Amino acid sequence: MRTVTKHVGQRVALHQRGDVMLKQQTKKRLWIYFLFTLVAVVVFSAIRTWMCLNRLNLTQELFYPNDMLTKGMHWGIGVVTALLCTVGFAPKNTFETLFMLDDADSLVDSVNNGFFSIFANAVSGCLLCGAGILTVPRLSETVQAHLTNQFGGVQHVFTILLCISTIPAALYFFCKAAMRRPSKNLLTLFGLGVVLWHISLIISTYFDISVAINSPIKILDQFSFMFTMVYFLNECREHIGTPRPRFHLAIAFPALFLSAVSAIPNLITQLYNPEHQLSVPIIYCAVQLAFCLHIIADLIGRLQSVSNDVPQIVAGAE
């Protein structure tokens, strides 16, 4: 009887040791992805900023045709984005175990209670308020566009929705920055306002015919906003207790990369050439960067929430 118990204890010990090793390997892998993302942001932002300042037609938002450097940069952005999505490929239930998602509320609280997270949420809320105020004058421009082209009506409708959705979107970030939060359902409702804000901005920008429809500036902006939209939509799932950590991380890393690589060069280009405004104004670039801070705080919070406690290995039972 004692021998059987000893063998059972050894098997349990081996299983526990395997779980610990898997957790440590996954945590190390996530930190590597995180650092790689930051390095990629610096490299591609620098390259794209130089190209926007030297090889971009600011009126049409088109790079010089048949430019190999431009093609190489876009291919590089695509490859890095695809590579970052592979963070979701891991053994089944690895992330669920790693982030202790049996208690989703404790995870969300641990991720969002740090000072950096509070700062990122507060900045995001303030910049969204500014974006809403600065979007109001665009309504008159979209009315004029409605009179001159067939797509102006669509742009006008979604510009109105863009102004309206700014209110719940800003409230979402202010609530996340506050020490006391509203009910989960109300917070989720405000989070859906962030999603609606993204949808309105994407469609409004798409139907802006003042620039070429195939403008790489516009296309990259839309892709970056699509990723952050899905990111915040999945974040809403956590507030109602149905988290998907594998998918969340597979979206968070490329969303951070694309948003930063899109916003930083656009912001610098418009500050350097104030007489030429791009299809995504400066205030929206600032909002994108605030979302980047939010994602960075989220990722750091998740990685720091991982338990480092190594369970005691049972040698056997007497």
Coordinates of N, CA and C in Angstrom, one line a residue, residues 15-222:
H15 N 3.9 15.5 -12.8 CA 2.9 16.3 -13.5 C 3.0 17.8 -13.0
Q16 N 3.2 18.0 -11.7 CA 3.3 19.4 -11.3 C 4.6 20.1 -11.8
R17 N 5.7 19.3 -11.9 CA 6.9 19.9 -12.4 C 6.8 20.2 -13.9
G18 N 6.0 19.4 -14.6 CA 5.8 19.7 -16.1 C 5.0 20.9 -16.2
D19 N 3.9 21.1 -15.4 CA 3.1 22.3 -15.4 C 4.0 23.6 -15.1
V20 N 4.8 23.5 -14.1 CA 5.7 24.6 -13.8 C 6.6 25.0 -14.9
M21 N 7.2 24.0 -15.5 CA 8.1 24.2 -16.7 C 7.4 24.9 -17.8
L22 N 6.2 24.4 -18.1 CA 5.4 24.9 -19.2 C 5.0 26.4 -18.9
K23 N 4.7 26.7 -17.7 CA 4.3 28.1 -17.3 C 5.6 29.0 -17.5
Q24 N 6.7 28.5 -17.0 CA 7.9 29.4 -17.1 C 8.3 29.6 -18.6
Q25 N 8.2 28.5 -19.4 CA 8.6 28.6 -20.8 C 7.6 29.6 -21.5
T26 N 6.3 29.5 -21.2 CA 5.3 30.4 -21.9 C 5.5 31.8 -21.4
K27 N 5.8 32.0 -20.2 CA 6.1 33.4 -19.7 C 7.3 34.0 -20.4
K28 N 8.4 33.2 -20.5 CA 9.6 33.7 -21.1 C 9.3 34.0 -22.6
R29 N 8.5 33.1 -23.2 CA 8.2 33.4 -24.6 C 7.4 34.6 -24.8
L30 N 6.5 34.9 -23.9 CA 5.7 36.1 -24.0 C 6.5 37.4 -23.8
W31 N 7.5 37.3 -22.9 CA 8.4 38.5 -22.7 C 9.2 38.7 -24.0
I32 N 9.6 37.6 -24.6 CA 10.4 37.8 -25.9 C 9.5 38.4 -26.9
Y33 N 8.3 38.0 -27.1 CA 7.4 38.6 -28.0 C 7.2 40.1 -27.7
F34 N 7.1 40.4 -26.4 CA 6.8 41.8 -26.0 C 8.0 42.7 -26.4
L35 N 9.2 42.2 -26.1 CA 10.5 43.0 -26.4 C 10.7 43.1 -27.9
F36 N 10.4 42.0 -28.6 CA 10.5 42.0 -30.0 C 9.5 43.0 -30.6
T37 N 8.3 43.1 -30.1 CA 7.4 44.1 -30.6 C 7.9 45.5 -30.4
L38 N 8.4 45.8 -29.2 CA 8.9 47.2 -29.0 C 10.1 47.5 -29.9
V39 N 11.0 46.6 -30.2 CA 12.1 46.8 -31.1 C 11.6 47.0 -32.5
A40 N 10.6 46.2 -32.9 CA 10.1 46.3 -34.3 C 9.4 47.7 -34.4
V41 N 8.7 48.2 -33.4 CA 8.1 49.5 -33.4 C 9.1 50.6 -33.6
V42 N 10.2 50.5 -32.9 CA 11.2 51.5 -33.1 C 11.8 51.5 -34.5
V43 N 12.2 50.3 -35.0 CA 12.8 50.2 -36.3 C 11.9 50.7 -37.4
F44 N 10.7 50.1 -37.4 CA 9.8 50.4 -38.5 C 9.2 51.8 -38.4
S45 N 9.0 52.4 -37.2 CA 8.6 53.8 -37.1 C 9.7 54.7 -37.7
A46 N 10.9 54.4 -37.4 CA 12.0 55.3 -37.9 C 12.1 55.2 -39.4
I47 N 12.0 54.0 -40.0 CA 12.0 53.8 -41.4 C 10.8 54.5 -42.1
R48 N 9.7 54.3 -41.5 CA 8.5 54.9 -42.2 C 8.4 56.4 -42.0
T49 N 8.9 56.9 -40.9 CA 9.0 58.4 -40.7 C 9.9 59.0 -41.8
W50 N 11.0 58.4 -42.0 CA 11.9 58.9 -43.0 C 11.3 58.9 -44.4
M51 N 10.6 57.8 -44.7 CA 9.9 57.7 -46.0 C 8.8 58.6 -46.2
C52 N 8.0 58.9 -45.1 CA 6.9 59.8 -45.2 C 7.4 61.2 -45.4
L53 N 8.6 61.6 -44.9 CA 9.1 62.9 -45.0 C 9.9 63.1 -46.3
N54 N 10.3 62.0 -47.0 CA 11.1 62.2 -48.1 C 10.6 61.5 -49.4
R55 N 9.7 60.6 -49.3 CA 9.2 59.8 -50.4 C 7.7 59.8 -50.5
L56 N 7.0 60.7 -50.0 CA 5.5 60.7 -49.9 C 5.0 61.9 -50.6
N57 N 4.0 61.7 -51.5 CA 3.2 62.8 -52.1 C 2.1 63.1 -51.0
L58 N 2.3 64.2 -50.3 CA 1.4 64.5 -49.2 C 0.0 64.9 -49.7
T59 N -0.2 65.3 -50.9 CA -1.5 65.6 -51.4 C -2.4 64.4 -51.6
Q60 N -1.8 63.4 -52.3 CA -2.5 62.2 -52.6 C -2.2 61.1 -51.6
E61 N -1.3 61.3 -50.7 CA -0.8 60.3 -49.7 C -0.4 59.0 -50.4
L62 N 0.5 59.2 -51.5 CA 1.0 58.0 -52.2 C 2.5 58.1 -52.2
F63 N 3.2 57.0 -52.0 CA 4.6 57.0 -52.1 C 5.0 56.9 -53.6
Y64 N 6.3 57.2 -53.8 CA 6.8 57.2 -55.2 C 6.5 55.8 -55.8
P65 N 6.1 55.7 -57.1 CA 5.7 54.5 -57.7 C 7.0 53.6 -58.0
N66 N 6.8 52.3 -57.9 CA 7.9 51.3 -58.2 C 9.1 51.5 -57.4
D67 N 8.9 51.9 -56.1 CA 10.0 52.1 -55.2 C 10.2 50.9 -54.4
M68 N 11.4 50.2 -54.5 CA 11.6 49.0 -53.9 C 11.7 49.1 -52.4
L69 N 12.2 50.3 -51.9 CA 12.2 50.5 -50.4 C 10.8 50.5 -49.8
T70 N 9.9 51.2 -50.6 CA 8.5 51.2 -50.1 C 7.9 49.8 -50.0
K71 N 8.1 49.1 -51.1 CA 7.6 47.7 -51.1 C 8.2 46.8 -50.0
G72 N 9.5 47.0 -49.9 CA 10.2 46.2 -48.8 C 9.6 46.6 -47.4
M73 N 9.4 47.8 -47.2 CA 8.8 48.3 -45.9 C 7.5 47.7 -45.6
H74 N 6.6 47.7 -46.7 CA 5.2 47.2 -46.5 C 5.3 45.7 -46.3
W75 N 6.1 45.0 -47.0 CA 6.3 43.5 -46.9 C 6.8 43.2 -45.5
G76 N 7.7 44.0 -45.0 CA 8.3 43.8 -43.6 C 7.2 44.0 -42.6
I77 N 6.4 45.1 -42.7 CA 5.3 45.3 -41.8 C 4.3 44.1 -41.8
G78 N 4.0 43.6 -43.0 CA 3.1 42.4 -43.1 C 3.7 41.2 -42.4
V79 N 5.0 41.0 -42.6 CA 5.6 39.8 -42.1 C 5.7 39.8 -40.5
V80 N 6.0 41.0 -40.0 CA 6.1 41.2 -38.6 C 4.7 41.0 -37.9
T81 N 3.7 41.6 -38.6 CA 2.3 41.4 -38.1 C 1.9 40.0 -38.0
A82 N 2.2 39.2 -39.1 CA 1.9 37.8 -39.1 C 2.6 37.0 -38.0
L83 N 3.9 37.4 -37.9 CA 4.7 36.7 -36.8 C 4.2 37.0 -35.4
L84 N 3.8 38.2 -35.2 CA 3.2 38.5 -33.8 C 1.9 37.8 -33.6
C85 N 1.2 37.5 -34.6 CA -0.1 36.7 -34.4 C 0.2 35.3 -33.9
T86 N 1.4 34.8 -34.2 CA 1.7 33.4 -33.8 C 1.8 33.2 -32.3
V87 N 1.8 34.3 -31.6 CA 1.9 34.2 -30.1 C 0.7 33.3 -29.6
G88 N -0.4 33.3 -30.3 CA -1.5 32.5 -29.9 C -1.4 31.0 -30.1
F89 N -0.3 30.6 -30.8 CA -0.1 29.1 -31.0 C 0.7 28.6 -29.8
A90 N 0.0 27.9 -29.0 CA 0.6 27.3 -27.8 C -0.2 26.1 -27.4
P91 N 0.3 25.2 -26.6 CA -0.4 24.0 -26.2 C -1.8 24.4 -25.6
K92 N -2.7 23.6 -25.7 CA -4.1 23.8 -25.3 C -4.1 24.2 -23.8
N93 N -4.9 25.2 -23.5 CA -5.1 25.7 -22.1 C -3.9 26.3 -21.4
T94 N -2.8 26.5 -22.2 CA -1.6 27.1 -21.6 C -1.8 28.4 -21.0
F95 N -2.5 29.3 -21.8 CA -2.7 30.7 -21.3 C -3.7 30.7 -20.2
E96 N -4.7 29.8 -20.3 CA -5.8 29.8 -19.3 C -5.1 29.4 -17.9
T97 N -4.2 28.5 -18.0 CA -3.5 28.1 -16.7 C -2.5 29.2 -16.3
L98 N -1.8 29.7 -17.3 CA -0.8 30.7 -17.0 C -1.3 32.0 -16.3
F99 N -2.5 32.4 -16.8 CA -3.1 33.6 -16.2 C -4.2 33.4 -15.2
M100 N -4.3 32.1 -14.7 CA -5.2 31.8 -13.6 C -6.6 32.3 -13.9
L101 N -7.1 31.9 -15.0 CA -8.4 32.5 -15.4 C -9.6 31.8 -14.8
D102 N -9.4 31.0 -13.8 CA -10.5 30.5 -13.1 C -11.2 31.7 -12.3
D103 N -10.5 32.7 -12.1 CA -11.0 33.9 -11.4 C -10.7 35.1 -12.3
A104 N -11.6 35.3 -13.3 CA -11.4 36.3 -14.3 C -11.3 37.7 -13.7
D105 N -12.2 38.0 -12.7 CA -12.2 39.3 -12.1 C -10.9 39.7 -11.4
S106 N -10.2 38.7 -10.8 CA -9.0 39.0 -10.1 C -7.9 39.3 -11.2
L107 N -8.0 38.7 -12.3 CA -7.0 39.0 -13.4 C -7.2 40.4 -13.9
V108 N -8.5 40.7 -14.3 CA -8.8 42.1 -14.8 C -8.3 43.2 -13.8
D109 N -8.6 42.9 -12.5 CA -8.2 43.9 -11.5 C -6.7 44.1 -11.4
S110 N -6.0 42.9 -11.4 CA -4.5 43.0 -11.3 C -3.9 43.6 -12.5
V111 N -4.6 43.5 -13.7 CA -4.0 44.1 -14.9 C -4.2 45.6 -14.9
N112 N -5.4 46.1 -14.4 CA -5.8 47.5 -14.6 C -5.6 48.4 -13.3
N113 N -5.0 47.9 -12.3 CA -4.9 48.7 -11.1 C -3.5 49.4 -10.9
G114 N -2.6 49.1 -11.8 CA -1.3 49.8 -11.7 C -1.3 51.2 -12.1
F115 N -0.4 52.0 -11.6 CA -0.3 53.4 -11.9 C -0.2 53.7 -13.4
F116 N 0.6 52.9 -14.1 CA 0.8 53.1 -15.5 C -0.5 52.8 -16.3
S117 N -1.2 51.8 -15.8 CA -2.5 51.5 -16.4 C -3.5 52.6 -16.2
I118 N -3.6 53.2 -15.0 CA -4.5 54.3 -14.7 C -4.1 55.5 -15.5
F119 N -2.8 55.8 -15.6 CA -2.3 56.9 -16.5 C -2.7 56.7 -17.9
A120 N -2.5 55.5 -18.5 CA -2.8 55.2 -19.9 C -4.3 55.4 -20.1
N121 N -5.2 54.9 -19.2 CA -6.6 55.0 -19.4 C -7.1 56.5 -19.3
A122 N -6.5 57.2 -18.3 CA -6.9 58.6 -18.2 C -6.5 59.4 -19.4
V123 N -5.3 59.2 -20.0 CA -4.9 59.9 -21.2 C -5.8 59.5 -22.4
S124 N -6.1 58.2 -22.5 CA -7.0 57.8 -23.6 C -8.3 58.5 -23.5
G125 N -8.9 58.6 -22.3 CA -10.2 59.3 -22.1 C -10.1 60.7 -22.5
C126 N -9.1 61.4 -22.0 CA -8.9 62.9 -22.3 C -8.8 63.1 -23.8
L127 N -7.9 62.3 -24.4 CA -7.7 62.5 -25.9 C -8.9 62.2 -26.7
L128 N -9.7 61.2 -26.3 CA -11.0 60.9 -27.0 C -11.9 62.1 -26.8
C129 N -12.0 62.8 -25.7 CA -12.8 64.0 -25.5 C -12.3 65.0 -26.5
G130 N -11.0 65.2 -26.6 CA -10.5 66.2 -27.5 C -10.8 65.9 -28.9
A131 N -10.7 64.6 -29.3 CA -11.0 64.1 -30.6 C -12.5 64.4 -31.0
G132 N -13.4 64.2 -30.0 CA -14.8 64.4 -30.2 C -15.1 65.9 -30.5
I133 N -14.4 66.8 -29.7 CA -14.6 68.2 -29.9 C -14.1 68.6 -31.3
L134 N -12.9 68.2 -31.6 CA -12.3 68.6 -32.9 C -13.0 67.9 -34.1
T135 N -13.8 66.9 -33.9 CA -14.5 66.2 -35.0 C -15.7 67.0 -35.4
V136 N -16.3 67.8 -34.5 CA -17.5 68.5 -34.8 C -17.4 69.4 -36.0
P137 N -16.3 70.2 -36.1 CA -16.1 71.1 -37.4 C -16.1 70.3 -38.7
R138 N -15.7 69.0 -38.6 CA -15.7 68.2 -39.8 C -17.1 67.9 -40.3
L139 N -18.1 68.1 -39.5 CA -19.5 67.8 -40.0 C -19.8 68.7 -41.1
S140 N -19.4 70.0 -41.1 CA -19.7 70.9 -42.2 C -19.0 70.5 -43.4
E141 N -17.8 69.9 -43.3 CA -17.0 69.5 -44.4 C -17.7 68.3 -45.1
T142 N -18.2 67.4 -44.3 CA -18.9 66.2 -44.8 C -20.2 66.5 -45.5
V143 N -20.9 67.6 -45.0 CA -22.1 68.1 -45.6 C -21.8 68.6 -47.0
Q144 N -20.7 69.3 -47.2 CA -20.3 69.8 -48.5 C -19.9 68.6 -49.4
A145 N -19.2 67.6 -48.8 CA -18.9 66.4 -49.6 C -20.1 65.7 -50.0
H146 N -21.2 65.7 -49.2 CA -22.4 65.0 -49.6 C -23.1 65.7 -50.8
L147 N -22.8 67.0 -51.0 CA -23.4 67.7 -52.1 C -22.6 67.5 -53.4
T148 N -21.4 67.1 -53.3 CA -20.5 67.0 -54.4 C -20.2 65.6 -54.9
N149 N -20.4 64.5 -54.0 CA -20.1 63.2 -54.4 C -21.1 62.2 -53.8
Q150 N -21.2 61.0 -54.4 CA -22.2 60.1 -54.0 C -21.9 59.4 -52.6
F151 N -20.6 59.4 -52.2 CA -20.2 58.8 -51.0 C -20.2 59.8 -49.8
G152 N -20.4 61.0 -50.1 CA -20.4 62.0 -49.0 C -21.4 61.8 -47.9
G153 N -22.6 61.3 -48.3 CA -23.6 61.0 -47.4 C -23.2 59.9 -46.4
V154 N -22.6 58.9 -46.8 CA -22.1 57.8 -45.9 C -21.1 58.4 -45.0
Q155 N -20.1 59.2 -45.5 CA -19.1 59.8 -44.7 C -19.7 60.7 -43.6
H156 N -20.8 61.5 -44.0 CA -21.4 62.4 -43.1 C -22.1 61.6 -41.9
V157 N -22.8 60.5 -42.3 CA -23.5 59.7 -41.2 C -22.5 59.2 -40.2
F158 N -21.4 58.6 -40.7 CA -20.5 58.0 -39.8 C -19.6 59.0 -39.1
T159 N -19.5 60.2 -39.6 CA -18.8 61.3 -38.9 C -19.7 61.7 -37.7
I160 N -21.0 61.7 -37.9 CA -21.9 62.0 -36.8 C -21.8 60.9 -35.7
L161 N -21.8 59.6 -36.1 CA -21.6 58.5 -35.2 C -20.3 58.6 -34.5
L162 N -19.3 59.1 -35.2 CA -18.0 59.2 -34.6 C -18.0 60.2 -33.4
C163 N -18.7 61.3 -33.6 CA -18.9 62.3 -32.5 C -19.7 61.7 -31.4
I164 N -20.8 61.0 -31.7 CA -21.6 60.5 -30.6 C -20.9 59.4 -29.8
S165 N -20.2 58.5 -30.5 CA -19.6 57.4 -29.8 C -18.4 57.8 -29.0
T166 N -17.9 59.0 -29.2 CA -16.8 59.5 -28.4 C -17.2 59.6 -26.9
I167 N -18.5 59.8 -26.6 CA -18.9 60.0 -25.2 C -18.8 58.7 -24.4
P168 N -19.4 57.6 -24.9 CA -19.3 56.3 -24.1 C -17.8 55.8 -24.2
A169 N -17.1 56.1 -25.3 CA -15.7 55.6 -25.4 C -14.9 56.2 -24.4
A170 N -15.0 57.6 -24.2 CA -14.2 58.3 -23.2 C -14.6 57.8 -21.8
L171 N -15.9 57.6 -21.6 CA -16.4 57.1 -20.3 C -15.8 55.8 -19.9
Y172 N -15.6 54.9 -20.9 CA -15.0 53.6 -20.7 C -13.6 53.7 -20.1
F173 N -12.8 54.6 -20.6 CA -11.4 54.7 -20.1 C -11.4 55.5 -18.8
F174 N -12.3 56.4 -18.6 CA -12.4 57.1 -17.3 C -12.8 56.1 -16.2
C175 N -13.7 55.2 -16.5 CA -14.2 54.2 -15.6 C -13.1 53.3 -15.2
K176 N -12.3 52.9 -16.2 CA -11.2 51.9 -16.0 C -10.1 52.6 -15.2
A177 N -10.0 53.9 -15.3 CA -8.9 54.6 -14.5 C -9.4 54.9 -13.1
A178 N -10.7 54.9 -12.9 CA -11.2 55.2 -11.5 C -11.0 54.0 -10.6
M179 N -10.9 54.3 -9.3 CA -10.7 53.3 -8.3 C -12.0 52.5 -8.1
R180 N -13.1 53.2 -8.2 CA -14.4 52.5 -8.1 C -15.0 52.4 -9.5
R181 N -15.4 51.3 -9.9 CA -15.9 51.1 -11.3 C -17.4 50.8 -11.2
P182 N -18.1 51.1 -12.3 CA -19.5 50.8 -12.4 C -19.7 49.3 -12.6
S183 N -21.0 48.8 -12.7 CA -21.3 47.4 -12.9 C -20.6 46.9 -14.2
K184 N -20.4 45.6 -14.2 CA -19.8 45.0 -15.4 C -20.5 45.3 -16.7
N185 N -21.9 45.2 -16.6 CA -22.7 45.4 -17.8 C -22.5 46.8 -18.3
L186 N -22.5 47.8 -17.4 CA -22.3 49.2 -17.8 C -20.9 49.4 -18.4
L187 N -19.9 48.8 -17.8 CA -18.6 49.0 -18.3 C -18.4 48.3 -19.7
T188 N -19.1 47.2 -19.8 CA -19.1 46.5 -21.2 C -19.8 47.4 -22.2
L189 N -20.9 48.0 -21.8 CA -21.6 48.9 -22.7 C -20.8 50.1 -23.2
F190 N -20.0 50.7 -22.2 CA -19.1 51.8 -22.6 C -18.0 51.2 -23.5
G191 N -17.6 50.0 -23.2 CA -16.5 49.4 -24.1 C -17.0 49.2 -25.5
L192 N -18.3 48.8 -25.7 CA -18.8 48.7 -27.0 C -18.9 50.1 -27.7
G193 N -18.9 51.2 -26.9 CA -18.8 52.5 -27.5 C -17.5 52.7 -28.1
V194 N -16.4 52.1 -27.5 CA -15.1 52.2 -28.1 C -15.1 51.5 -29.5
V195 N -15.7 50.3 -29.5 CA -15.8 49.6 -30.8 C -16.6 50.4 -31.8
L196 N -17.7 51.0 -31.4 CA -18.5 51.8 -32.4 C -17.6 53.0 -32.9
W197 N -16.8 53.6 -32.0 CA -16.0 54.7 -32.4 C -15.0 54.2 -33.5
H198 N -14.4 53.1 -33.3 CA -13.5 52.5 -34.3 C -14.2 52.3 -35.6
I199 N -15.4 51.7 -35.6 CA -16.1 51.4 -36.8 C -16.4 52.7 -37.5
S200 N -16.9 53.7 -36.8 CA -17.2 55.0 -37.4 C -16.0 55.6 -38.0
L201 N -14.9 55.6 -37.4 CA -13.7 56.2 -37.9 C -13.2 55.5 -39.1
I202 N -13.2 54.2 -39.1 CA -12.7 53.4 -40.3 C -13.6 53.7 -41.5
I203 N -14.9 53.6 -41.3 CA -15.8 53.9 -42.5 C -15.7 55.3 -43.0
S204 N -15.7 56.2 -42.0 CA -15.6 57.7 -42.4 C -14.3 57.9 -43.2
T205 N -13.2 57.3 -42.7 CA -11.9 57.5 -43.4 C -11.9 56.8 -44.8
Y206 N -12.5 55.7 -44.8 CA -12.6 54.9 -46.1 C -13.3 55.7 -47.2
F207 N -14.4 56.4 -46.9 CA -15.2 57.1 -47.9 C -14.7 58.6 -48.0
D208 N -13.5 58.9 -47.5 CA -12.9 60.2 -47.7 C -12.2 60.2 -49.0
I209 N -12.8 60.8 -50.0 CA -12.3 60.8 -51.4 C -11.3 61.9 -51.7
S210 N -11.0 62.7 -50.6 CA -10.0 63.7 -50.8 C -8.6 63.2 -51.0
V211 N -8.4 61.9 -50.7 CA -7.1 61.2 -51.0 C -7.4 60.0 -51.7
A212 N -6.4 59.4 -52.4 CA -6.5 58.2 -53.2 C -7.0 57.0 -52.3
I213 N -7.9 56.2 -52.8 CA -8.5 55.1 -52.0 C -7.5 54.1 -51.7
N214 N -6.4 54.0 -52.6 CA -5.4 53.0 -52.4 C -4.2 53.6 -51.7
S215 N -4.4 54.7 -51.0 CA -3.3 55.4 -50.3 C -2.7 54.4 -49.2
P216 N -1.4 54.1 -49.2 CA -0.9 53.3 -48.1 C -1.0 53.8 -46.7
I217 N -1.1 55.2 -46.7 CA -1.3 55.8 -45.4 C -2.6 55.5 -44.8
K218 N -3.7 55.6 -45.7 CA -5.0 55.3 -45.3 C -5.2 53.8 -45.0
I219 N -4.6 53.0 -45.8 CA -4.8 51.5 -45.6 C -4.2 51.1 -44.3
L220 N -3.0 51.5 -44.0 CA -2.3 51.1 -42.8 C -3.1 51.6 -41.6
D221 N -3.6 52.9 -41.7 CA -4.4 53.4 -40.6 C -5.6 52.5 -40.3
Q222 N -6.3 52.1 -41.4 CA -7.5 51.3 -41.2 C -7.2 50.0 -40.6

